[in-house]
XYZ file of N, CA and C in Angstrom:
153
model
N -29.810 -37.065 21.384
C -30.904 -36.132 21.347
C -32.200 -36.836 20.942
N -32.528 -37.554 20.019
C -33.377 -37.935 19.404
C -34.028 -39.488 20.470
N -32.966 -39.849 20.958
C -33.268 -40.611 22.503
C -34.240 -39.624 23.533
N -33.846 -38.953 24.103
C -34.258 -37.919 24.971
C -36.144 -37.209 24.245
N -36.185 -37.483 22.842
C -37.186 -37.003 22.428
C -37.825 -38.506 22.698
N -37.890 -39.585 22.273
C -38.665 -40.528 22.347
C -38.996 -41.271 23.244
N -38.286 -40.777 24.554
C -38.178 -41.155 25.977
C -39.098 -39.944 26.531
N -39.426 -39.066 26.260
C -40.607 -37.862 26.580
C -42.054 -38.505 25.632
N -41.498 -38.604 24.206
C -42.908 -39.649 23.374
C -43.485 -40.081 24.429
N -42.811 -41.437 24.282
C -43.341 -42.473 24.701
C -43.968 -42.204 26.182
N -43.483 -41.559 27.439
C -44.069 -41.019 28.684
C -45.182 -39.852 28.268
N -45.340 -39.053 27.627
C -46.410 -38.605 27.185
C -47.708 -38.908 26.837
N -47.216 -40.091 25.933
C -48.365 -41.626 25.363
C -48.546 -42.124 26.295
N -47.766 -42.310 27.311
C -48.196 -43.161 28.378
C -49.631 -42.474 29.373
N -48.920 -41.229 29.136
C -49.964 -40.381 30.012
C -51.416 -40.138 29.729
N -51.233 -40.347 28.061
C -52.429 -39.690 27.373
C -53.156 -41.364 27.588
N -52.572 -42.499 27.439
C -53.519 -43.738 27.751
C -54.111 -43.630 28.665
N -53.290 -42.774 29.851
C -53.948 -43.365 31.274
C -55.176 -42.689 31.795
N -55.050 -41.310 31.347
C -55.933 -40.302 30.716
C -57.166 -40.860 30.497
N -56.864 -41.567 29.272
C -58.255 -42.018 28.548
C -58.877 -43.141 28.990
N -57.807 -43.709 30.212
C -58.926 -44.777 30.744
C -59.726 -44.520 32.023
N -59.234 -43.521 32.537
C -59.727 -42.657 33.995
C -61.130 -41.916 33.312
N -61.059 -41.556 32.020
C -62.139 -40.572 31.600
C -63.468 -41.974 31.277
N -62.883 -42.916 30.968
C -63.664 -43.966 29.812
C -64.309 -44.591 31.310
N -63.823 -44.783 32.432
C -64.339 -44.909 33.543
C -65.403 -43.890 34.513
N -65.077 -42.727 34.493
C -65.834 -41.956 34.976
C -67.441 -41.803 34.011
N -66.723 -41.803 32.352
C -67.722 -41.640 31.909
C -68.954 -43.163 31.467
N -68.505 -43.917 32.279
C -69.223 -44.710 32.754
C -70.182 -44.735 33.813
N -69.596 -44.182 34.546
C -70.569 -44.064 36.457
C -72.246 -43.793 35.969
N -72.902 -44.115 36.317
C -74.239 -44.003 36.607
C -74.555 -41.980 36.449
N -73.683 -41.557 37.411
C -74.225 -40.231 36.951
C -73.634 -39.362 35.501
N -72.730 -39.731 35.307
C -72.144 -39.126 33.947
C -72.657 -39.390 32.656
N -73.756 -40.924 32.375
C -73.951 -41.530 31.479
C -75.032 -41.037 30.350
N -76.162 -40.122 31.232
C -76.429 -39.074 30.255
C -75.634 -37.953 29.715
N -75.139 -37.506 30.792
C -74.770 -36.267 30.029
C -73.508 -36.713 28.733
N -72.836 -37.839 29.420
C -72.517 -38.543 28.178
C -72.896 -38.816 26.757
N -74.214 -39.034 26.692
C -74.568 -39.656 25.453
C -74.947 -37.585 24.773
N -75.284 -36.913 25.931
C -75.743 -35.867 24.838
C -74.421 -35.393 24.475
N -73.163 -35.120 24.708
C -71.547 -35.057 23.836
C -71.458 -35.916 23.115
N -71.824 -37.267 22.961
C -71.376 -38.387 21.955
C -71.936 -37.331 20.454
N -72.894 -37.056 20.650
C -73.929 -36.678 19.350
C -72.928 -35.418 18.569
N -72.162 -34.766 19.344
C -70.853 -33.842 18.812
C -69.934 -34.515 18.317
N -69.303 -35.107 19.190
C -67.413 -35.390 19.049
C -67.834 -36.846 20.520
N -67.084 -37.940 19.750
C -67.056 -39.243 20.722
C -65.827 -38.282 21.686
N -66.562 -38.217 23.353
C -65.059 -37.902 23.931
C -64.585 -38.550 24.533
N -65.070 -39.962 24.390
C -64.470 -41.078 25.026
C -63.477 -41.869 23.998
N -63.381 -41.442 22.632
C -62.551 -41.825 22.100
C -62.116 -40.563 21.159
N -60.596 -40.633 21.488
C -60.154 -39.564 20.602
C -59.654 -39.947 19.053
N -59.729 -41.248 19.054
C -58.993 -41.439 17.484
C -59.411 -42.028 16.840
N -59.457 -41.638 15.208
C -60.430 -41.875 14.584
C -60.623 -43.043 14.105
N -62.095 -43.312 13.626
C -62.457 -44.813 13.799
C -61.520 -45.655 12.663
């Protein structure tokens, strides 16, 4: 059982990395990069964990 949980973990984590590098890319592009910086000034949403 406890296999079966950390084999969902770990593919979950996997997901949430891949996630955050598709976002960390988009929110790169030329057009996203303002509206970017005015969310930074809330909550970084290019990084979710804390510094």
């Amino acid at each position: 059982m406890l296999n079966e949980y950390l084999i969902t973990y770990n593919y979950q984590t996997n997901r949430i990395e891949t996630f955050d590098k598709r976002i960390e890319g988009l929110a790169s592009e030329t057009e996203y990069v303002e509206k970017m910086k005015k969310l930074v000034c809330f909550h970084s949403p290019i990084s979710r964990k804390a510094p």
